[in-house]
Backbone as a chain_set.jsonl record, in Angstrom:
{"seq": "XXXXXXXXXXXXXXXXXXXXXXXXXXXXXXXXXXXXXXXXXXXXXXXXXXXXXXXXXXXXXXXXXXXXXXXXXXXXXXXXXXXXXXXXXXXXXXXXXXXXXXXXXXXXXXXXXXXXXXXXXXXXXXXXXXXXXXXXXXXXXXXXXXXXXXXXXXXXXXXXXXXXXXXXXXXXXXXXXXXXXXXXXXXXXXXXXXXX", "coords": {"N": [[22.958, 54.29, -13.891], [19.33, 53.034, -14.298], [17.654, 51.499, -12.032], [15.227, 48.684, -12.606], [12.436, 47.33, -10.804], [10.507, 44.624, -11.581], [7.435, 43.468, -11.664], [4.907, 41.113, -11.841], [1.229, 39.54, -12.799], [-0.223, 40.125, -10.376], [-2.519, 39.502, -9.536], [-5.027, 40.732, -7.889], [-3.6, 40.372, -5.566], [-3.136, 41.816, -2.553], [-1.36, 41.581, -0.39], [0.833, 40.415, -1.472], [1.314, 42.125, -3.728], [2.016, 44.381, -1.862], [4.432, 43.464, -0.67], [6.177, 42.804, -2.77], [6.348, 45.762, -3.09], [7.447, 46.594, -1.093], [10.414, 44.929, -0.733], [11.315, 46.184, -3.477], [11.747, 48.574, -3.071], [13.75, 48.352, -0.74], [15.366, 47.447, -2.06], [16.366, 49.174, -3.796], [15.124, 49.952, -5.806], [14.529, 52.443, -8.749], [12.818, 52.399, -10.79], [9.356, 51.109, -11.325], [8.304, 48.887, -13.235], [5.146, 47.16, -14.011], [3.674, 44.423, -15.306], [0.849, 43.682, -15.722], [-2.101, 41.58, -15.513], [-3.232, 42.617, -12.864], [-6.183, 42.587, -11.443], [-8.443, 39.941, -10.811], [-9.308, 36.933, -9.288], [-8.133, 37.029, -6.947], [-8.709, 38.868, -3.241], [-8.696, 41.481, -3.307], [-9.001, 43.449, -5.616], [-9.441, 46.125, -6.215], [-7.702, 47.407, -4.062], [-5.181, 46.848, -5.537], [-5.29, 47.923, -7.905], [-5.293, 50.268, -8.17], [-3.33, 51.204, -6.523], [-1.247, 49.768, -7.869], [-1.349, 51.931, -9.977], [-0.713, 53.608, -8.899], [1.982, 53.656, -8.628], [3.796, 52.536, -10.317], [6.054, 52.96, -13.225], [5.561, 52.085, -15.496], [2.752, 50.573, -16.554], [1.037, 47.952, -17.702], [-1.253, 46.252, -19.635], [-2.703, 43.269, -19.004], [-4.639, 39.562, -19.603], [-6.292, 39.561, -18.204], [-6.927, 41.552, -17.573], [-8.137, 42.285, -20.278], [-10.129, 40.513, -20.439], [-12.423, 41.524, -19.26], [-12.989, 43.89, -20.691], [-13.114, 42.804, -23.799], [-14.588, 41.004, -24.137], [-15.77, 38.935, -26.248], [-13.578, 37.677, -26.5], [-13.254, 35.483, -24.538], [-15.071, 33.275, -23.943], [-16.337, 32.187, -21.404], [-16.92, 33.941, -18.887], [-15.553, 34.24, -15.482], [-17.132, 33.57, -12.469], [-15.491, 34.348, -10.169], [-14.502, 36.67, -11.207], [-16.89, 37.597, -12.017], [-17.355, 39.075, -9.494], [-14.779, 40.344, -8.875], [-15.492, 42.724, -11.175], [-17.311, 43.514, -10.421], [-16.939, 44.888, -7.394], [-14.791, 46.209, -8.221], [-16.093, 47.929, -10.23], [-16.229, 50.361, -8.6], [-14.421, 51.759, -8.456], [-12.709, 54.943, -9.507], [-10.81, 54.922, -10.934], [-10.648, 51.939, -12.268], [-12.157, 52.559, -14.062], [-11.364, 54.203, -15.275], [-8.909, 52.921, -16.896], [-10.479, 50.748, -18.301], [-11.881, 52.556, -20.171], [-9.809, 53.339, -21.393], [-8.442, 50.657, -22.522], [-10.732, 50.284, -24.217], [-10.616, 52.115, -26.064], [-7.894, 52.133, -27.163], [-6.916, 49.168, -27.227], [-6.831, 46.473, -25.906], [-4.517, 44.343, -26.272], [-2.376, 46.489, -27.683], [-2.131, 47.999, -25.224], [-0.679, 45.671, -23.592], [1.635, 45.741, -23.894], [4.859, 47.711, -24.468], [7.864, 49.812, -25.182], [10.711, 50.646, -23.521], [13.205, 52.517, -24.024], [16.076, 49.88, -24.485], [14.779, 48.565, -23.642], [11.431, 45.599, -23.878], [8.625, 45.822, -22.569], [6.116, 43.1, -21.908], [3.023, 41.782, -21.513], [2.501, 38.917, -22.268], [3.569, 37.696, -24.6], [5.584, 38.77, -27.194], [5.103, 38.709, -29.705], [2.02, 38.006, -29.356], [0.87, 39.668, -26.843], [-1.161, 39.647, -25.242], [-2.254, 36.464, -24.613], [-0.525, 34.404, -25.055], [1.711, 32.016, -24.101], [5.602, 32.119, -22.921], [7.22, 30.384, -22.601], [8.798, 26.877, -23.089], [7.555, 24.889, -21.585], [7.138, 22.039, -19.476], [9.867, 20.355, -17.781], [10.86, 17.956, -18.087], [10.543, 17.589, -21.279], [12.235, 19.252, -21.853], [14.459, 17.171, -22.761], [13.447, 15.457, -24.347], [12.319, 17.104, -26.453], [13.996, 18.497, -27.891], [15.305, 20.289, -29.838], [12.851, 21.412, -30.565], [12.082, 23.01, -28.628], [14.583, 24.764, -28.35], [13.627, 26.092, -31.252], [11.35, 27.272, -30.644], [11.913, 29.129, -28.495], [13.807, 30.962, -29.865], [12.341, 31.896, -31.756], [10.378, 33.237, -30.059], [11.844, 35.582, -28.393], [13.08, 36.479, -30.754], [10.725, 38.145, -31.351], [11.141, 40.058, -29.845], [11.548, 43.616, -29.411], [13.64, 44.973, -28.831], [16.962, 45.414, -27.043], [16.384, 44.02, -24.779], [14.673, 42.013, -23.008], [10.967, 41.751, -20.99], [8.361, 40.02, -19.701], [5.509, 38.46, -18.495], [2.655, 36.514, -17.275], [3.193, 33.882, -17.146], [3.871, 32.784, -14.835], [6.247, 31.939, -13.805], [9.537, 32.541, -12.569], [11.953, 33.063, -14.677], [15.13, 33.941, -16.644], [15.958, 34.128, -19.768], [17.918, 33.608, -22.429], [19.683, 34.983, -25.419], [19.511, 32.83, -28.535], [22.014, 32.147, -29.434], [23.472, 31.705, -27.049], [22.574, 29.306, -25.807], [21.254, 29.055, -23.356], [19.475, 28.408, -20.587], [18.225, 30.188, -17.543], [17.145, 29.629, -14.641], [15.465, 31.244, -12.502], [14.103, 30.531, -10.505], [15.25, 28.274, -9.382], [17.717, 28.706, -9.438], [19.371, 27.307, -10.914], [21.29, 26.715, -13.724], [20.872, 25.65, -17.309], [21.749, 24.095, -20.201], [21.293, 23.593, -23.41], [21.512, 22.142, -26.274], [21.412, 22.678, -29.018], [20.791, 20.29, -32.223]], "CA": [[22.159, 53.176, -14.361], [18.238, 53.001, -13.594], [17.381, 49.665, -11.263], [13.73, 48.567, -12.671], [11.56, 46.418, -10.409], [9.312, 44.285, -12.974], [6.031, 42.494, -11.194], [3.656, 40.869, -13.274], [0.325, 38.344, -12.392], [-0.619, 40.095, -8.905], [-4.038, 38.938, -9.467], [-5.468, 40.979, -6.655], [-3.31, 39.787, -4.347], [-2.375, 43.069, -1.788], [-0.06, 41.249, 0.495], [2.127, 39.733, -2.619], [2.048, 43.217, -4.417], [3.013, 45.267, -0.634], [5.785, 42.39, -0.273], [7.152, 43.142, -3.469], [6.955, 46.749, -3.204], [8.805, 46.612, -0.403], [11.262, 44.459, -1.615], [11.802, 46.718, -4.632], [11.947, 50.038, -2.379], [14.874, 47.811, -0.199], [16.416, 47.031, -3.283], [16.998, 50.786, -4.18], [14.564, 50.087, -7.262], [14.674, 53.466, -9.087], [11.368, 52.465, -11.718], [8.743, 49.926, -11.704], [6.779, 48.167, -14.323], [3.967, 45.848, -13.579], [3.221, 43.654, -16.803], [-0.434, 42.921, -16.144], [-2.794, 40.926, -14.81], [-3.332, 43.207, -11.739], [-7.161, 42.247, -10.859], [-8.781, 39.033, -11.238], [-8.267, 36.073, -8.203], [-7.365, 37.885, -4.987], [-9.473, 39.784, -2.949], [-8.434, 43.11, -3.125], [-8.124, 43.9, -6.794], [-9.395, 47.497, -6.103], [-6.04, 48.177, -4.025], [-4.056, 46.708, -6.082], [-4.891, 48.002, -9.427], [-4.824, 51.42, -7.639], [-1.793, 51.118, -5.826], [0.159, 49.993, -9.603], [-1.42, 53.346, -11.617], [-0.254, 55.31, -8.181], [3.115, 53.449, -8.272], [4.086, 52.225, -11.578], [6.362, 53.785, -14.322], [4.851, 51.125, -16.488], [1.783, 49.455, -15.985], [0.531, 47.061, -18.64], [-2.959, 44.92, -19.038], [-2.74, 41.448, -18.967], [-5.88, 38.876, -20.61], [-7.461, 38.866, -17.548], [-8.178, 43.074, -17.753], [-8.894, 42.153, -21.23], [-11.289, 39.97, -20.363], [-13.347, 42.852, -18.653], [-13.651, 44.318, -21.993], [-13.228, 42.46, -24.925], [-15.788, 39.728, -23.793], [-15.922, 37.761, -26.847], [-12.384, 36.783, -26.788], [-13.473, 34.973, -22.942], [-16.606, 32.766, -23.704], [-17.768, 32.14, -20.382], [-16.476, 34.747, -17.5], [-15.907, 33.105, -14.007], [-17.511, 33.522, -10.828], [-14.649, 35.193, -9.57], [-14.073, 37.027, -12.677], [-18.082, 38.813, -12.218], [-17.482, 39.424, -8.375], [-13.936, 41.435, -9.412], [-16.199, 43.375, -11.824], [-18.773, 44.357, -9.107], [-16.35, 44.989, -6.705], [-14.057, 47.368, -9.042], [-16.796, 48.894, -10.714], [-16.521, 51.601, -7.43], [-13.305, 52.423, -8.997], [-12.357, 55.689, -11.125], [-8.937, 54.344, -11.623], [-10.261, 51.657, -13.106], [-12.816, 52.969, -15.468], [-10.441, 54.872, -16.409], [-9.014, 51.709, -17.171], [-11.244, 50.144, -18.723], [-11.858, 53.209, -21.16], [-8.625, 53.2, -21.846], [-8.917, 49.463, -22.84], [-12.019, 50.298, -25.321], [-10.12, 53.279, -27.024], [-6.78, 51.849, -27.577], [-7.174, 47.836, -27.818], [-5.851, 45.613, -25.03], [-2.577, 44.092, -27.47], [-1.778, 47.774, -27.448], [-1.5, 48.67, -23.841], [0.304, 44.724, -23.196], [3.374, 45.982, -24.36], [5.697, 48.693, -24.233], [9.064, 49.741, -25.189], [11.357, 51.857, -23.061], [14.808, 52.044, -23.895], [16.635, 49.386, -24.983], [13.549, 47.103, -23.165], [10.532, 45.801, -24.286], [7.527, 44.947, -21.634], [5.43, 42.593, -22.475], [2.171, 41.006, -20.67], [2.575, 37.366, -22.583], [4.948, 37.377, -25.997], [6.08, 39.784, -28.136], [3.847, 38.438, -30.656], [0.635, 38.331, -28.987], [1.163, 40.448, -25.817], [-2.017, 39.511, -23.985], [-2.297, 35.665, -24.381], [0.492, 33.677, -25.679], [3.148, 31.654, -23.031], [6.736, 32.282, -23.369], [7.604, 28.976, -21.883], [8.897, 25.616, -23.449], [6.868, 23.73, -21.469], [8.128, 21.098, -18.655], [11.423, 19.898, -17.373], [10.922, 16.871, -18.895], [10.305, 17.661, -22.364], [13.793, 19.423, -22.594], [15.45, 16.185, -23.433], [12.75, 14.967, -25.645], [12.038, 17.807, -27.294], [15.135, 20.165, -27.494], [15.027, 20.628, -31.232], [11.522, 22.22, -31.005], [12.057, 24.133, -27.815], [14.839, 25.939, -29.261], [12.843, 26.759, -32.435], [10.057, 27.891, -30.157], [12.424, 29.8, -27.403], [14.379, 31.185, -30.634], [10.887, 32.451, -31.766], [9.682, 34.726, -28.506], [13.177, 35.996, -28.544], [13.092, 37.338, -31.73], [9.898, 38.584, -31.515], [11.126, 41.222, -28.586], [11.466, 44.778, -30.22], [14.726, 45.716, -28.075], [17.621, 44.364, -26.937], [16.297, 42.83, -23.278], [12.759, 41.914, -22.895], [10.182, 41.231, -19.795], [7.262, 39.382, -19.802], [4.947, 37.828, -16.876], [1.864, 35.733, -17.894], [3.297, 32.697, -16.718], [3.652, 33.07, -13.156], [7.443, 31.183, -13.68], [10.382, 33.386, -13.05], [12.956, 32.539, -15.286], [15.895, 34.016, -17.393], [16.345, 33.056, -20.776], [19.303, 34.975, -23.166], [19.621, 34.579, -27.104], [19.809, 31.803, -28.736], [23.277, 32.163, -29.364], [23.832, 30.945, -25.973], [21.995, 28.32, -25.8], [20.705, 28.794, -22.179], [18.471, 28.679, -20.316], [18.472, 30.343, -16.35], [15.766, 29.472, -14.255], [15.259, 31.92, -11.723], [13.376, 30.388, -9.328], [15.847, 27.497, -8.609], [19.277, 29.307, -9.043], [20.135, 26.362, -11.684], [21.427, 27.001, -15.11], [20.644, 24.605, -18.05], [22.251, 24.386, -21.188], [20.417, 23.52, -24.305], [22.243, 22.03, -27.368], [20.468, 22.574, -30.756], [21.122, 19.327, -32.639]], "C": [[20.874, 53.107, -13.538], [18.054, 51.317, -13.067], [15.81, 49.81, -11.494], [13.516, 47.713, -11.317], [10.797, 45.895, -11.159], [8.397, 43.212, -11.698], [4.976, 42.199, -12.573], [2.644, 39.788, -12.028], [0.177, 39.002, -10.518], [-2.166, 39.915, -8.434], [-4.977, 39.489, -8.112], [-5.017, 40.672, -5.593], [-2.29, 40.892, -3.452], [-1.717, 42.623, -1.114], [1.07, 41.085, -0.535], [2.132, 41.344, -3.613], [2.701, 44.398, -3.318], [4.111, 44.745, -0.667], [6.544, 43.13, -1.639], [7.896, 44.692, -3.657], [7.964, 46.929, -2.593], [10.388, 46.099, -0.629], [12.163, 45.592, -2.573], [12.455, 47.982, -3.733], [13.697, 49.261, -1.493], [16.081, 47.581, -1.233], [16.938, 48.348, -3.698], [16.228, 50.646, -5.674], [14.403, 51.863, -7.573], [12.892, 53.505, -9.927], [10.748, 51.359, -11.312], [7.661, 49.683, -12.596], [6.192, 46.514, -13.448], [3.317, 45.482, -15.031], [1.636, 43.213, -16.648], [-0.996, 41.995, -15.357], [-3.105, 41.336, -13.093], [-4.49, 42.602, -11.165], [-7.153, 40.965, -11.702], [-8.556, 37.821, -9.178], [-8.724, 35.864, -6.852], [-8.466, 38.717, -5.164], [-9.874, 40.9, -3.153], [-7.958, 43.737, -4.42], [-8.651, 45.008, -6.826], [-7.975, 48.549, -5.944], [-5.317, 48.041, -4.859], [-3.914, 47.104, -7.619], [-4.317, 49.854, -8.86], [-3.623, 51.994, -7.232], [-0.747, 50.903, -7.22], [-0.223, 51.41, -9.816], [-1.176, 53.708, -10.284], [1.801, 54.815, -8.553], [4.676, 53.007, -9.574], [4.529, 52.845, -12.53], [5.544, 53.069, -15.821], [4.348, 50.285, -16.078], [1.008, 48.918, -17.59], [-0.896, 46.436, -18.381], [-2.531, 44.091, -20.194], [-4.169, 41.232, -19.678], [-6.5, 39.182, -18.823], [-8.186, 40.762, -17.389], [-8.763, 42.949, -19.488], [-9.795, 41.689, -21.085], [-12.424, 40.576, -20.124], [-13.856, 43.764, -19.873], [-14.207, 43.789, -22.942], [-13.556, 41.162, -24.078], [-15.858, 38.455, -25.075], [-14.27, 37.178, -26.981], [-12.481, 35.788, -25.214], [-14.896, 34.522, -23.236], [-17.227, 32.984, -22.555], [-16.409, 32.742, -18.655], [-16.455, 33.598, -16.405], [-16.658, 33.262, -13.299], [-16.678, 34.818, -9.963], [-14.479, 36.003, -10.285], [-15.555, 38.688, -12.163], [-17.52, 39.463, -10.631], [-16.333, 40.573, -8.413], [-14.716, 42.124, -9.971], [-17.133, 44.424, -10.93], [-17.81, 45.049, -8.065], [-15.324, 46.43, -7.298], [-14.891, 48.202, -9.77], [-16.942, 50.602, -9.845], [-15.47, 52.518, -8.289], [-13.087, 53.107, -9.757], [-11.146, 55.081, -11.673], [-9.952, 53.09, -12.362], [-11.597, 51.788, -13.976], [-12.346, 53.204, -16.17], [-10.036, 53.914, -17.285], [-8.76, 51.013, -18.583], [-12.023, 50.803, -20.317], [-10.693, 53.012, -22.14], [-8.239, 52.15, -22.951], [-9.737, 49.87, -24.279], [-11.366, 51.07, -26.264], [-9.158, 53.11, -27.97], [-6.893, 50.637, -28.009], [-6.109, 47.641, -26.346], [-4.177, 44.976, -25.357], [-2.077, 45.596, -27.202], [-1.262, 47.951, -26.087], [-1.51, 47.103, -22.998], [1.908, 44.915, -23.747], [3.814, 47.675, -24.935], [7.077, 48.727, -24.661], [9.777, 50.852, -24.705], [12.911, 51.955, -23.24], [14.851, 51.127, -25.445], [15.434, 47.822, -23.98], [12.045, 47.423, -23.468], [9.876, 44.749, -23.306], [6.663, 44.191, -22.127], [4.415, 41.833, -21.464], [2.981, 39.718, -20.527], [3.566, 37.37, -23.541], [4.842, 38.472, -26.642], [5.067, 39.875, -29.366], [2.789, 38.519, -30.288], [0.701, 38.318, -27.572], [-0.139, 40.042, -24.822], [-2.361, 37.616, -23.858], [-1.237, 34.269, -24.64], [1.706, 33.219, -24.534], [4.386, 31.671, -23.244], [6.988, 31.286, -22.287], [7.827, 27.879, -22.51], [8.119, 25.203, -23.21], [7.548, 22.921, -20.095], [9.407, 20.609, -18.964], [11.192, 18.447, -18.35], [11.034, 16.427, -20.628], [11.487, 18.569, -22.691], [14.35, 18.157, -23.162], [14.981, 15.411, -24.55], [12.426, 15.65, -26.413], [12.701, 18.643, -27.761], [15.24, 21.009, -28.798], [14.022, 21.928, -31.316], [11.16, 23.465, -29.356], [13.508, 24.986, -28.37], [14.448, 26.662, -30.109], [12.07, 27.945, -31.417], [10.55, 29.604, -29.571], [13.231, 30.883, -28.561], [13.049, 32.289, -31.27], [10.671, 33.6, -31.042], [11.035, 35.416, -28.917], [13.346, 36.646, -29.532], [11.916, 38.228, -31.93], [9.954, 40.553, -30.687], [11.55, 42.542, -29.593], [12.831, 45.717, -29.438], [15.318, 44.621, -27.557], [17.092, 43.304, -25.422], [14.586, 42.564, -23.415], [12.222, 41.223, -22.01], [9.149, 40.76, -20.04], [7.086, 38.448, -18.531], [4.146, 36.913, -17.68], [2.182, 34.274, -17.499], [3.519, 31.903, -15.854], [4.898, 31.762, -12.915], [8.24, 31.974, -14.088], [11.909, 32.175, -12.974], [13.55, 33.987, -16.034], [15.963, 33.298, -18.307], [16.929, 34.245, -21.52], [19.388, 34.061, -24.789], [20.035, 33.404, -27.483], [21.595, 31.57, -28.906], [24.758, 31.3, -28.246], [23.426, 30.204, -25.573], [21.695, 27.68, -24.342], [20.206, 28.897, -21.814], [18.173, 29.31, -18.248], [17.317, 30.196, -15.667], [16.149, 29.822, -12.751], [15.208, 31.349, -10.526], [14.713, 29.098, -8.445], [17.111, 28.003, -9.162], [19.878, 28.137, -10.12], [20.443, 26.6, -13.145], [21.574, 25.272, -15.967], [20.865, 24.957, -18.862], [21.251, 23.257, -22.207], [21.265, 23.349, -25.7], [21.64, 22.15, -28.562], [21.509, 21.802, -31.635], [20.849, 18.662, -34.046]], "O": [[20.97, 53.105, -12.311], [18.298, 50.274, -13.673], [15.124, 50.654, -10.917], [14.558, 47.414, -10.734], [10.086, 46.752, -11.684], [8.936, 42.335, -11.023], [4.559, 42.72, -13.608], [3.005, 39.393, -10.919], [0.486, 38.277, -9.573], [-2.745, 40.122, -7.367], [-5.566, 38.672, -7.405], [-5.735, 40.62, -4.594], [-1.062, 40.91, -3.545], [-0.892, 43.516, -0.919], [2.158, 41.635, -0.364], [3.187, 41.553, -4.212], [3.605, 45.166, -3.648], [5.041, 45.55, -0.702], [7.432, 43.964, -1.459], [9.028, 45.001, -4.028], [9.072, 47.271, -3.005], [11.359, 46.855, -0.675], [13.368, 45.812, -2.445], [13.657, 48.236, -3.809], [14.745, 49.825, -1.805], [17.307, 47.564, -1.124], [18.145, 48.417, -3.931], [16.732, 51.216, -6.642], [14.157, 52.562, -6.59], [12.022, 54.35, -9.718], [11.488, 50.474, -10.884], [6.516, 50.127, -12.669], [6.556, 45.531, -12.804], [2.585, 46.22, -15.691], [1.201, 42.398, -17.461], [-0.312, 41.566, -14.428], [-3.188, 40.469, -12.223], [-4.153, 41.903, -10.209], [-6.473, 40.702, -12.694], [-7.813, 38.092, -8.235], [-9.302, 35.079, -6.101], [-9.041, 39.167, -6.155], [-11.023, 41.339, -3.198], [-6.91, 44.375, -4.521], [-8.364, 45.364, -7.969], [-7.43, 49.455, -6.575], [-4.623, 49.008, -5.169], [-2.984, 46.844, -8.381], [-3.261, 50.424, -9.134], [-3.081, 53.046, -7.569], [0.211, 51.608, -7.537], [0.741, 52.175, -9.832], [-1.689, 54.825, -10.353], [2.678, 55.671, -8.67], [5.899, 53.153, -9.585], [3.657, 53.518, -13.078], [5.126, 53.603, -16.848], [4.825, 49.355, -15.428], [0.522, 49.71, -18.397], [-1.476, 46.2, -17.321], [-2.229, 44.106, -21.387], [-4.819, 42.141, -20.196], [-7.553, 38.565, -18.663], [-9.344, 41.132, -17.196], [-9.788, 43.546, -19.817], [-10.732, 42.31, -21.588], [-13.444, 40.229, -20.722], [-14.984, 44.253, -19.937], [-15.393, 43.959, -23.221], [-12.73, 40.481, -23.471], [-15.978, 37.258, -24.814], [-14.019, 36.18, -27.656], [-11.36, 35.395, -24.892], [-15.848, 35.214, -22.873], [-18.254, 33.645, -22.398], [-15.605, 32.203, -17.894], [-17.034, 32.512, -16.374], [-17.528, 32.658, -13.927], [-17.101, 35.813, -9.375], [-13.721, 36.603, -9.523], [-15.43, 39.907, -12.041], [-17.224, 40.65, -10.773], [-16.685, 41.698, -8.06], [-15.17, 42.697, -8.981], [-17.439, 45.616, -10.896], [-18.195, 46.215, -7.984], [-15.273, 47.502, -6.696], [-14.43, 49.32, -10.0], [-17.498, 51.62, -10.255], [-15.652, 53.67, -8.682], [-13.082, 52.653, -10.901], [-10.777, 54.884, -12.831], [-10.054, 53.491, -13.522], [-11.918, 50.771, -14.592], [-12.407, 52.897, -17.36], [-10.583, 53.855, -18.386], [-7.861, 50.794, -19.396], [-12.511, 50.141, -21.232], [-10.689, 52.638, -23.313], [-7.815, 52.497, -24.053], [-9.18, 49.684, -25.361], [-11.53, 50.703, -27.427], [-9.175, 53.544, -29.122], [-7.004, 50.587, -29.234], [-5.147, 48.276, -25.913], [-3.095, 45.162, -24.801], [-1.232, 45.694, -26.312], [-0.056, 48.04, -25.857], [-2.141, 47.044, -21.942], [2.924, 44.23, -23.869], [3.175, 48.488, -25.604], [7.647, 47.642, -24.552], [9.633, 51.95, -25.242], [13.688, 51.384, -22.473], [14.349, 51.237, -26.564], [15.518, 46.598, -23.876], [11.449, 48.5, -23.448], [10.151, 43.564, -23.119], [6.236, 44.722, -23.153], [4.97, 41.231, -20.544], [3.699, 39.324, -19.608], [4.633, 36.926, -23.117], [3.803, 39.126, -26.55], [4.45, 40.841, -29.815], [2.195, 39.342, -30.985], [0.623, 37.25, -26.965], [0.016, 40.173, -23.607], [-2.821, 37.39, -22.739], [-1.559, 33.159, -24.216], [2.534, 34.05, -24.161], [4.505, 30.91, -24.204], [6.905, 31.595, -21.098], [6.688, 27.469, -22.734], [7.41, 24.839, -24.148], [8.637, 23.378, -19.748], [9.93, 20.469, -20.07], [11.656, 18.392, -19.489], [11.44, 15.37, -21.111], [11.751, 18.654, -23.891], [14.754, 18.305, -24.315], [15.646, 14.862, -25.429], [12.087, 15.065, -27.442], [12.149, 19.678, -28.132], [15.256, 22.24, -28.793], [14.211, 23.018, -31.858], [10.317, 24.344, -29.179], [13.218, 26.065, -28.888], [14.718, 27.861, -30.045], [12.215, 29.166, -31.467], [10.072, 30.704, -29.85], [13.309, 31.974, -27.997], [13.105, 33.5, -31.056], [10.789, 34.76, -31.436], [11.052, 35.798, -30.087], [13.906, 37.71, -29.272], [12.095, 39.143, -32.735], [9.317, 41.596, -30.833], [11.918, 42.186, -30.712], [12.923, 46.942, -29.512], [14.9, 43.467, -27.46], [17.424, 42.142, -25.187], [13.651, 43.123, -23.988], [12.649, 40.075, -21.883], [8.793, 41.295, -21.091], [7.925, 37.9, -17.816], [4.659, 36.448, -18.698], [1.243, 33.483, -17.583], [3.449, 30.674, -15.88], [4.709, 30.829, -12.135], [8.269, 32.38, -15.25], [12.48, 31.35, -12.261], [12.836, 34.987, -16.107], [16.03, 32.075, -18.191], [16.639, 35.434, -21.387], [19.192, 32.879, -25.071], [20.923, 32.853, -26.832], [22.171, 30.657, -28.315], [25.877, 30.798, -28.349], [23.899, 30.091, -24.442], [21.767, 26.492, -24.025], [19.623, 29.865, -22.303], [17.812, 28.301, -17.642], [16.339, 30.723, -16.197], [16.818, 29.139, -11.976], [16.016, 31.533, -9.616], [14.972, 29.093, -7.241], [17.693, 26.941, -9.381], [21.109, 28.119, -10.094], [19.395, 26.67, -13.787], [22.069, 24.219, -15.563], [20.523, 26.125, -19.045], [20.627, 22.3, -21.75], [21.685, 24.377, -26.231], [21.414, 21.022, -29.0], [22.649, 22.203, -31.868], [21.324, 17.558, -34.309]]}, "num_chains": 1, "name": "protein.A"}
């Protein structure tokens, strides 16, 4: 059995993508995919887009390398946004990129399927901007009806049986509707979800 590592959203940030490598390498990770959003943020989005295409079995682009291309879907660039630009422009890796980007279409190279898994930047449906998230804790109990629909939705949208996705910089578990749960990673708590 292969052990992935999945990172997503390292927004230039070379301490939080070393940490994880390490991590992953401790873990006995065998592959890793990185879903996207490599530059943008963080300082150092040279290393770190570099460091994924040296390290990465699957590396994805996120909206924010779209943004670098496809300009009219991003009215008004940031600040931080041009200074990444200037700053990575040194870079063949990411011209390459960035060609890459122009040739293929950004939706294209946000998602992947390897296996019996399908990577995804943001959703299955629209891979570079779309949140696979309910929404707040709070709006489970008032809304549970329409976050199942929703969560029922992404879920079907995935093109294999497991499916990854970053974009929302909240790690969670969530498993078919069938089971009507919901695992949320980050705090070790499982929540059940009645469709009513």
């Amino acid at each position: 059995m292969t052990l992935w590592a999945i990172l997503s959203d390292v927004h230039g940030n070379r301490e939080a993508l070393d940490a994880c490598l390490r991590d992953a390498e401790g873990q006995g990770a065998d592959k890793i995919a990185i879903l996207g959003d490599v530059v943008d943020y963080g300082p150092d989005p040279v290393y770190c887009i570099e460091r994924s295409t040296e390290v990465a079995d699957v590396l994805l682009v996120g909206n924010h390398e779209q943004a670098t291309v496809e300009t009219d879907e991003y009215a008004e660039p940031s600040a931080v946004m041009d200074w990444s630009l200037g700053v990575l422009s040194e870079s063949a890796v990411w011209r390459e990129l960035q060609e890459q980007i122009r040739e293929q279409g950004a939706v294209e190279l946000a998602s992947r399927v390897v296996g019996d898994m399908h990577f995804v930047h943001a959703s299955a449906g629209r891979p570079t901007i779309q949140y696979v998230w309910p929404g707040h804790e709070i709006q489970y109990v008032q809304f549970n009806h329409h976050i199942d629909d929703r969560l029922s939705k992404f879920l079907g949208e995935f093109q294999a049986t497991l499916g990854f996705n970053g974009h929302t910089h909240v790690p969670a578990v969530m498993t078919g509707y069938e089971h009507r749960e919901i695992f949320d990673a980050y705090k070790g708590v499982r929540r059940h979800h009645v469709h009513t």
